PDB file of C-alpha atoms in Angstrom:
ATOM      1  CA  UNK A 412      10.895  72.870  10.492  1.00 34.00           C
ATOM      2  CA  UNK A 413       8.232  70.860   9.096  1.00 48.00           C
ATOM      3  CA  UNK A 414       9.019  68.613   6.071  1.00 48.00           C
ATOM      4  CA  UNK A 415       8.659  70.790   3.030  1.00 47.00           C
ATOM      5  CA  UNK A 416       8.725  69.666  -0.629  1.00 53.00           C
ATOM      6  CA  UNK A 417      10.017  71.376  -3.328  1.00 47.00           C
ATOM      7  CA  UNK A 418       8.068  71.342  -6.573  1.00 45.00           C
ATOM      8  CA  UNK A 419       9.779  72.270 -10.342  1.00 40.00           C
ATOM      9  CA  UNK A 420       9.520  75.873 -11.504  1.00 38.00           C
ATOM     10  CA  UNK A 421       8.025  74.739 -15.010  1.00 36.00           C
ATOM     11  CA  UNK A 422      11.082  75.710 -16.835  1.00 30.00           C
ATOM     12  CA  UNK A 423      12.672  73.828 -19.786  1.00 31.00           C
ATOM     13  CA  UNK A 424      16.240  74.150 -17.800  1.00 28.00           C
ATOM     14  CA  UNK A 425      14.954  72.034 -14.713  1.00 32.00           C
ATOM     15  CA  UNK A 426      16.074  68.667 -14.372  1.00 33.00           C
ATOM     16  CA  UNK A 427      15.939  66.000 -11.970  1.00 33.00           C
ATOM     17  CA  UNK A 428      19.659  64.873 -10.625  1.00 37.00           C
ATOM     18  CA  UNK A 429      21.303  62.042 -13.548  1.00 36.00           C
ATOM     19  CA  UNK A 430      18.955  62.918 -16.044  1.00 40.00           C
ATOM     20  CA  UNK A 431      19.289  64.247 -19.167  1.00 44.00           C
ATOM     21  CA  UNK A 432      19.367  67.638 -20.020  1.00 45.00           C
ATOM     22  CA  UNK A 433      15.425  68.936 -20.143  1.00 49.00           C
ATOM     23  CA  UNK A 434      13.941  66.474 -18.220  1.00 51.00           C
ATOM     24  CA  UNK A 435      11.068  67.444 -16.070  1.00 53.00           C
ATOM     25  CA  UNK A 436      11.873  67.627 -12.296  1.00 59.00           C
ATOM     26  CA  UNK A 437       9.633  65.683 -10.153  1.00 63.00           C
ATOM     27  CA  UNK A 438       9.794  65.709  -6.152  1.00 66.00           C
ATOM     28  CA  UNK A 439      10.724  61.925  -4.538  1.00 74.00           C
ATOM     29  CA  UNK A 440       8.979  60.461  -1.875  1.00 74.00           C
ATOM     30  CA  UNK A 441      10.562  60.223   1.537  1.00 76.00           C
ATOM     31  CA  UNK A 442       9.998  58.017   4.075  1.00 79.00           C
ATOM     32  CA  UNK A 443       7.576  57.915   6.566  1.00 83.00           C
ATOM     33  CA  UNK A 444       5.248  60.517   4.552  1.00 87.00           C
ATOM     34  CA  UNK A 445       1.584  59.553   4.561  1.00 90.00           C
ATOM     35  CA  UNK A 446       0.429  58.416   1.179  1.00 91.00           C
ATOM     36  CA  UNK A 447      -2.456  61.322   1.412  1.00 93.00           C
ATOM     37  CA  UNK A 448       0.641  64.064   2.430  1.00 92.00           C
ATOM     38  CA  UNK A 449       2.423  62.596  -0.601  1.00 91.00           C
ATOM     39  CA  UNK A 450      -0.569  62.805  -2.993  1.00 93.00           C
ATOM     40  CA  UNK A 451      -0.990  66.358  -1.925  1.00 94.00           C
ATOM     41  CA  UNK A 452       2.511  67.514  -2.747  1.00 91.00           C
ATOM     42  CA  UNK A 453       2.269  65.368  -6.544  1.00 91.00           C
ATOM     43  CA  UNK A 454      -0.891  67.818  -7.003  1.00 93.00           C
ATOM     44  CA  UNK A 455       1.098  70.973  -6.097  1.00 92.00           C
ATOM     45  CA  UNK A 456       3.961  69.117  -9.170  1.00 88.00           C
ATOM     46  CA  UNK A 457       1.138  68.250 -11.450  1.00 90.00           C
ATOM     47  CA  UNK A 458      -0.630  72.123 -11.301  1.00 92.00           C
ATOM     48  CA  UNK A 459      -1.114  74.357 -14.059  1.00 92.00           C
ATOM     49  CA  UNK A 460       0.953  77.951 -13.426  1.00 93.00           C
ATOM     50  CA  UNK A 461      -0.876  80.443 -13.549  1.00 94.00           C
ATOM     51  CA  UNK A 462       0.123  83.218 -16.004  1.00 90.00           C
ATOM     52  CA  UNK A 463       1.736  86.837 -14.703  1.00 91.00           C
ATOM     53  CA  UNK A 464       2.041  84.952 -11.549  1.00 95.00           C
ATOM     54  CA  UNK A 465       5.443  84.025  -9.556  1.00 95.00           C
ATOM     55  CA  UNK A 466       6.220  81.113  -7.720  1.00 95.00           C
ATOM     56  CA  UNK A 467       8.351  80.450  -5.171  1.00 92.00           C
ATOM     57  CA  UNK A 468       8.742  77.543  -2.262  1.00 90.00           C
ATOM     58  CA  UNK A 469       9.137  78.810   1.379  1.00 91.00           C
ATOM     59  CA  UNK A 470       9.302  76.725   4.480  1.00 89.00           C
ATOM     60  CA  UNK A 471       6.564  75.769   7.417  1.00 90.00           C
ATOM     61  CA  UNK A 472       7.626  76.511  10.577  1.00 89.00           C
ATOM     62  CA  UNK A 473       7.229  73.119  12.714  1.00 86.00           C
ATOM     63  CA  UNK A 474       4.988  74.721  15.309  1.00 89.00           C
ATOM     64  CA  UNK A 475       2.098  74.994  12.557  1.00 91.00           C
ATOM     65  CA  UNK A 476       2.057  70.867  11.770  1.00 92.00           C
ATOM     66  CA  UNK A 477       3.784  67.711  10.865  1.00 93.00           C
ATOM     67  CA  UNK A 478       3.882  68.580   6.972  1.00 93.00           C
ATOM     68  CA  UNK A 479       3.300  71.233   4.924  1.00 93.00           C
ATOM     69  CA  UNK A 480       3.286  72.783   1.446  1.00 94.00           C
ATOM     70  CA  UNK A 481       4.568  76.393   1.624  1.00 95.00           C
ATOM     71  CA  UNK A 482       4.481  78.517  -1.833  1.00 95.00           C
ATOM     72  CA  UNK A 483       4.982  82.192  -2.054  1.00 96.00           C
ATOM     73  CA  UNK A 484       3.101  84.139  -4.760  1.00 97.00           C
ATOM     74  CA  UNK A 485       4.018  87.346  -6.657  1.00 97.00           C
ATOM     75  CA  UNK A 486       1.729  89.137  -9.618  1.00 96.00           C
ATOM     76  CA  UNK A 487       2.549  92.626 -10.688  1.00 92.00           C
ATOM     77  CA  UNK A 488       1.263  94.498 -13.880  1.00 86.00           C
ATOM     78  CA  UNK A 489       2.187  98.137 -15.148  1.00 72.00           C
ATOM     79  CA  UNK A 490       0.211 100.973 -17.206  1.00 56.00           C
ATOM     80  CA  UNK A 491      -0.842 104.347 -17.291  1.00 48.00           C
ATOM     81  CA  UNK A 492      -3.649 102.980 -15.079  1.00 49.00           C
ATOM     82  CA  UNK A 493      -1.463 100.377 -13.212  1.00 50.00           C
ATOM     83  CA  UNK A 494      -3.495  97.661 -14.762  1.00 49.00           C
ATOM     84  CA  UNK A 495      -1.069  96.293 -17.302  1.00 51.00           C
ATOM     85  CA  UNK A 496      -2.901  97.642 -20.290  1.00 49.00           C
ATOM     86  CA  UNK A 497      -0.605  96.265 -23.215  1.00 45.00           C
ATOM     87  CA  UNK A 498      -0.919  99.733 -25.557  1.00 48.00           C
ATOM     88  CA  UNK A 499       0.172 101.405 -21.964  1.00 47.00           C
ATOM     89  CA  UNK A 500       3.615  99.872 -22.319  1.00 46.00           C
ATOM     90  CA  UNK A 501       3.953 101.541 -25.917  1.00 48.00           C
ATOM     91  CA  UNK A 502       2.812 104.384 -24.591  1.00 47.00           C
ATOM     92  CA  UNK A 503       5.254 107.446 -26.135  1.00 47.00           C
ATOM     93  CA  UNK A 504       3.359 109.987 -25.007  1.00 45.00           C
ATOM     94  CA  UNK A 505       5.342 110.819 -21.598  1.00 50.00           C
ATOM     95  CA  UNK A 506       2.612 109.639 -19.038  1.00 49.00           C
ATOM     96  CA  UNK A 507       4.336 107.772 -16.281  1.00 51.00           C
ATOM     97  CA  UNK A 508       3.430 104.148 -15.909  1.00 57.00           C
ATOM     98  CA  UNK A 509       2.273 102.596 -12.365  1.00 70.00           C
ATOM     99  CA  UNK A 510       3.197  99.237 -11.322  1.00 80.00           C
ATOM    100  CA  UNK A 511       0.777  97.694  -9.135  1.00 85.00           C
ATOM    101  CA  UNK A 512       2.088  94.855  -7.249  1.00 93.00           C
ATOM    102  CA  UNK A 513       0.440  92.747  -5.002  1.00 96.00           C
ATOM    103  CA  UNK A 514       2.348  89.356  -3.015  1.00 97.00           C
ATOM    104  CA  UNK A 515       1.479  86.841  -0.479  1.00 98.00           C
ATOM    105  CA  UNK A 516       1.984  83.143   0.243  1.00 98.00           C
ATOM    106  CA  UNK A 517       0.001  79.877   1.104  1.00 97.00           C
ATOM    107  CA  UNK A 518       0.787  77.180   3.393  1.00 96.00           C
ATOM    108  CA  UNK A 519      -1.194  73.815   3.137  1.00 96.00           C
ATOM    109  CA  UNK A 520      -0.725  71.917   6.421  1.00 96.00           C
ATOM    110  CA  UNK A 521      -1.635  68.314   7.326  1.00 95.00           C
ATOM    111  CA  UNK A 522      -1.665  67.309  11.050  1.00 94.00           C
ATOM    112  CA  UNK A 523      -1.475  63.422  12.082  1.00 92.00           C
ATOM    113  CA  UNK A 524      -3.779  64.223  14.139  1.00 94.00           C
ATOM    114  CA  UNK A 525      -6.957  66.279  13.611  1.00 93.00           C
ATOM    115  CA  UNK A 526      -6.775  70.181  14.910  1.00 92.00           C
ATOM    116  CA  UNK A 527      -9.372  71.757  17.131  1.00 90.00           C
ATOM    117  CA  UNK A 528     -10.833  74.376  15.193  1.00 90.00           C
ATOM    118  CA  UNK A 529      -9.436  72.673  12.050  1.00 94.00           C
ATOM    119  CA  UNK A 530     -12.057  69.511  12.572  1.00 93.00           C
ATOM    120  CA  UNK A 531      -9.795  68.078  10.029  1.00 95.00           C
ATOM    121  CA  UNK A 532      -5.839  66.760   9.610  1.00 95.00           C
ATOM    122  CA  UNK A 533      -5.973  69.829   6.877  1.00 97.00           C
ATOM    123  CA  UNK A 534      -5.608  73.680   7.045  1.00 97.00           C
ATOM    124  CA  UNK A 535      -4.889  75.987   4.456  1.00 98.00           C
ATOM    125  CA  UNK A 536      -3.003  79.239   5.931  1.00 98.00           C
ATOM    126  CA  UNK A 537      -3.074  82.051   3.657  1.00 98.00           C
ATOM    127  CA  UNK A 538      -1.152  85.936   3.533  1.00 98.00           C
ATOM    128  CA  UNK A 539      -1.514  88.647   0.993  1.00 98.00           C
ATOM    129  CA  UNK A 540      -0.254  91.846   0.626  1.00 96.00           C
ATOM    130  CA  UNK A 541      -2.277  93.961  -1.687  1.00 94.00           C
ATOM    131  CA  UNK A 542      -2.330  97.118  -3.969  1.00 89.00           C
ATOM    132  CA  UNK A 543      -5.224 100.212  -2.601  1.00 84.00           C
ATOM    133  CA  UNK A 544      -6.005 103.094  -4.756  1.00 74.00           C
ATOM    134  CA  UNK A 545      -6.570 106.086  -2.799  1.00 66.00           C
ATOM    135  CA  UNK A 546     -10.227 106.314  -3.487  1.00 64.00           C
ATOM    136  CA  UNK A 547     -10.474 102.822  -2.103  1.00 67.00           C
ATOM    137  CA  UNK A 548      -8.815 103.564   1.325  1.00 63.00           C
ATOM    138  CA  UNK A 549     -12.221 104.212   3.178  1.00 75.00           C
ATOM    139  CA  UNK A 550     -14.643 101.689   5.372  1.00 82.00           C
ATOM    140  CA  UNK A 551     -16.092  99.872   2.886  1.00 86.00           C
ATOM    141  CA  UNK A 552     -12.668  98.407   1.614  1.00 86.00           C
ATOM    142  CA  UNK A 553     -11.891  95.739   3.654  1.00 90.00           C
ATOM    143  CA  UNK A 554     -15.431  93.978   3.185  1.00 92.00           C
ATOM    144  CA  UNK A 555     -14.682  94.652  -0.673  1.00 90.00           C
ATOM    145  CA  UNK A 556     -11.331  92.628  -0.484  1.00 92.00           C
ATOM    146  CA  UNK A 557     -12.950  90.144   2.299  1.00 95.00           C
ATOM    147  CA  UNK A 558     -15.978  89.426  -0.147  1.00 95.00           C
ATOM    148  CA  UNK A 559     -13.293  89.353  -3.583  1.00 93.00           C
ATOM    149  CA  UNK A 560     -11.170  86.609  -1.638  1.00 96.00           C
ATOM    150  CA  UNK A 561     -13.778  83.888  -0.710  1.00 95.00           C
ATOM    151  CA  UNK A 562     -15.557  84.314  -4.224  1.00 95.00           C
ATOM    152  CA  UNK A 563     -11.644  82.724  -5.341  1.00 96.00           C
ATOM    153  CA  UNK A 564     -11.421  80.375  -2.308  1.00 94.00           C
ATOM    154  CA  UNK A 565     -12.605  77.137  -3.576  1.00 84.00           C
ATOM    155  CA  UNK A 566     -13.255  73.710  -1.676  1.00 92.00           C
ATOM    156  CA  UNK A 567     -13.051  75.071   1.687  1.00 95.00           C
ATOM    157  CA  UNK A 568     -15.650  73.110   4.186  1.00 94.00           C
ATOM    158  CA  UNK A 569     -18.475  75.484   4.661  1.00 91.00           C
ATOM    159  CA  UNK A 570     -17.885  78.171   6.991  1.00 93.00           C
ATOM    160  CA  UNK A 571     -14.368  77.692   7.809  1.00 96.00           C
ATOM    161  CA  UNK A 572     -12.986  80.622   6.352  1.00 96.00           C
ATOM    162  CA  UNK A 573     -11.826  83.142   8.886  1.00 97.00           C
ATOM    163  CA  UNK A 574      -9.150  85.850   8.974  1.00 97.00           C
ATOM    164  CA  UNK A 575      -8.287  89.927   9.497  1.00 97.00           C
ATOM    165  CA  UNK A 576      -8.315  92.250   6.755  1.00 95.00           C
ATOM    166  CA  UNK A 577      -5.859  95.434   7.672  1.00 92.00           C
ATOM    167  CA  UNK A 578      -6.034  98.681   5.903  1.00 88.00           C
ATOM    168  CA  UNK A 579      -2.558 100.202   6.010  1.00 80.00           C
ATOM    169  CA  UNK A 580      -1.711 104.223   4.996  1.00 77.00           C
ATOM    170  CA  UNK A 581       1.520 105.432   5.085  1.00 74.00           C
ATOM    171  CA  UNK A 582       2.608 108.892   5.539  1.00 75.00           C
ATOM    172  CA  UNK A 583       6.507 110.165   4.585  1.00 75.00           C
ATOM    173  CA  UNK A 584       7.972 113.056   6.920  1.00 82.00           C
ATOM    174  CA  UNK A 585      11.671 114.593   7.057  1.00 75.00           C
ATOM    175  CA  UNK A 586      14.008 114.154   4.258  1.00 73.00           C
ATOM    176  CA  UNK A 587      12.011 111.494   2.844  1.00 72.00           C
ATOM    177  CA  UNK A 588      10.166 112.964  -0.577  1.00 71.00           C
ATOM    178  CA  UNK A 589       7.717 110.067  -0.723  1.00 72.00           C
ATOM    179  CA  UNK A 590       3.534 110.784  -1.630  1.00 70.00           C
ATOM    180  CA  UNK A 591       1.358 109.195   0.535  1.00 68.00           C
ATOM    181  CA  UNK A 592       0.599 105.428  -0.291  1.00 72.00           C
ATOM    182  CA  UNK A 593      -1.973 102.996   0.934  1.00 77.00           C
ATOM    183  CA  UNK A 594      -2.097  99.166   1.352  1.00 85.00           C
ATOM    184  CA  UNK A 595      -4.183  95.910   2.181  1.00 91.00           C
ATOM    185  CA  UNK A 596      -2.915  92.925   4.223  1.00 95.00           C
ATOM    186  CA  UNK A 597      -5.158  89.838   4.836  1.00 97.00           C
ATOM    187  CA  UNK A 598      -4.375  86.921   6.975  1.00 98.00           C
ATOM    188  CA  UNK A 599      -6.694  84.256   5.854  1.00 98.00           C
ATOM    189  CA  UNK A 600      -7.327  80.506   6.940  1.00 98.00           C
ATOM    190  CA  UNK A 601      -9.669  77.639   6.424  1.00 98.00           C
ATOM    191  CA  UNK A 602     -10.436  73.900   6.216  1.00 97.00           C
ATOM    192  CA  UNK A 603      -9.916  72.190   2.577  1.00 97.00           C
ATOM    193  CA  UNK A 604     -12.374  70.136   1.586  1.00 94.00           C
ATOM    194  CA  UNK A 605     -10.844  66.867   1.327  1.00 91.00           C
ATOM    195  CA  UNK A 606     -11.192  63.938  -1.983  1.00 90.00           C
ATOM    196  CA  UNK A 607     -11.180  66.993  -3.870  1.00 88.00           C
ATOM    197  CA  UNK A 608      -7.999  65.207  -6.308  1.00 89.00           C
ATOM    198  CA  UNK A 609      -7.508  62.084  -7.947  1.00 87.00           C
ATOM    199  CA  UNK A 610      -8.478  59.484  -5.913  1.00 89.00           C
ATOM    200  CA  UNK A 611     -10.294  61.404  -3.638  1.00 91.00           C
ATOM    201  CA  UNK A 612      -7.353  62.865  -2.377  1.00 93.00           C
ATOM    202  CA  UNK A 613      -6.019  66.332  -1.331  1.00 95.00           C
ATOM    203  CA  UNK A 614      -5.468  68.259  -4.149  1.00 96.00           C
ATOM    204  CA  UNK A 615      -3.804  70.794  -2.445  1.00 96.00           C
ATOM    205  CA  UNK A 616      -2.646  72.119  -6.164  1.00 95.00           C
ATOM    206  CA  UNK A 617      -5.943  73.634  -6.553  1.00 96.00           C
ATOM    207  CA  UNK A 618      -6.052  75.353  -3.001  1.00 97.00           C
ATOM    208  CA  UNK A 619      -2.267  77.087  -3.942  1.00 96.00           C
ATOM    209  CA  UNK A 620      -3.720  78.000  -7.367  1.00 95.00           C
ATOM    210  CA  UNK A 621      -7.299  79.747  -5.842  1.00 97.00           C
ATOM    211  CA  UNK A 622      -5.039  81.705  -3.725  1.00 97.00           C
ATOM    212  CA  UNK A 623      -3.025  82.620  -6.514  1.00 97.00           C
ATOM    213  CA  UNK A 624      -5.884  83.433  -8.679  1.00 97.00           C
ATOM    214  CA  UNK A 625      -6.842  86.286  -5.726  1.00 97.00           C
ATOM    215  CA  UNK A 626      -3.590  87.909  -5.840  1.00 97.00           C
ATOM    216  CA  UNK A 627      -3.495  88.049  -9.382  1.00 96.00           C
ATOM    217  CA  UNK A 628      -7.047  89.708  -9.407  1.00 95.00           C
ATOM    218  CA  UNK A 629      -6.163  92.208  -7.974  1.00 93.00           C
ATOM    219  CA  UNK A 630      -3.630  94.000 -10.408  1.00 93.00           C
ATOM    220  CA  UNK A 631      -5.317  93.326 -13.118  1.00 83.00           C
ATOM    221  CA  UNK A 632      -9.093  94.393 -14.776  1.00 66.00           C
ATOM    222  CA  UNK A 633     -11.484  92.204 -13.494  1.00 59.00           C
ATOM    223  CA  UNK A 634     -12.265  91.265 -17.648  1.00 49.00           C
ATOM    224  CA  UNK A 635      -8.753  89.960 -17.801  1.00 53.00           C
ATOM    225  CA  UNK A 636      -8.604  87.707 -15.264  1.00 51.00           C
ATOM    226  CA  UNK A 637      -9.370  84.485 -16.276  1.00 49.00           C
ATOM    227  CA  UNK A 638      -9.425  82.178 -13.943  1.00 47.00           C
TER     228      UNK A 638
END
């Protein structure tokens, strides 16, 4: 695998090894990182969480680059409408609650040496799995979630954003009581724009937090989600 780095969850009970109890957990360098790999990962550390949202680190397969920053994202929200209306989950009056639930992940590679089709050492590498409504599962959706993403992607290098969107449908036979459901996938890449953190470094914290800000959009009313 690629070297991955581990970053705290953001909870009181995380330590750092020999510390005292409640003290913050911060990643150590190793050697023979690059100082700008090693600022990016202190940026993914340093990063505000974003609320109703789930993080998680995964690992970079070594076949993608010499380092990398893998983080997999979860948001869900539940209500009468699936939005997470706050009055829905007091709701007595028998109407069953949907949970809309919507996951993905982001790698943030760095190559020692620049990728073609990258024309950078960076690439951001992004999945999502996302909620449809049944009215939404026609033609025009996947330009709706194509056009929703890159208004969240943030200091990508113009035009470098590429990727599938996949409208999936599935259908329950046999013994299997199950109603219809539909779904979204999106496979997403593109070049950060680099000196974007302290420095004029990578902040590769923002890039996991725009992709995270997506995902979350999309269980929740567009008036609640503040980004």
């Amino acid at each position: 695998m690629a070297e991955i780095f581990a970053f705290p969850a953001g909870t009181p009970a995380a330590t750092r090894p020999g510390d005292g109890a409640g003290a913050p957990q911060h990643p150590v360098l190793p050697r023979g990182v690059p100082d700008e790999v090693w600022a990016a990962v202190e940026s993914v550390d340093a990063m505000p969480r974003l609320a109703d949202v789930r993080y998680r680190e995964i690992p970079v397969p070594s076949t993608l680059a010499d380092f990398g920053i893998g983080v997999e994202l979860e948001a869900s929200a539940s209500g009468r409408d699936g939005f997470g209306d706050p009055d829905d989950r007091n709701d007595r009056t028998g109407d069953p609650l949907q949970t809309r639930l919507a996951t993905g992940w982001l790698m943030v590679l760095y190559s020692r040496e620049p990728r073609i089709g990258w024309d950078s050492n960076w690439r951001c590498v992004g999945f999502a799995r996302l909620p449809l409504e049944a009215g939404e599962n026609d033609p025009l959706a996947p330009g709706m979630y194509w056009d929703g993403m890159c208004d969240y992607v943030e200091y990508a290098e113009p035009d470098s954003v590429s990727g599938t969107v996949t409208v999936t449908r599935n259908t329950a036979f046999g013994g299997l009581d199950e109603a219809p459901s539909s779904g979204c996938e999106m496979r997403v890449s593109w070049t950060p724009l680099d000196g974007t953190g302290p420095d004029a470094t990578m902040d590769a914290g923002a890039q996991v937090n725009s992709w995270a800000a997506f995902i979350r959009s999309t269980v929740r009313p567009e008036e609640d989600d503040c980004r």
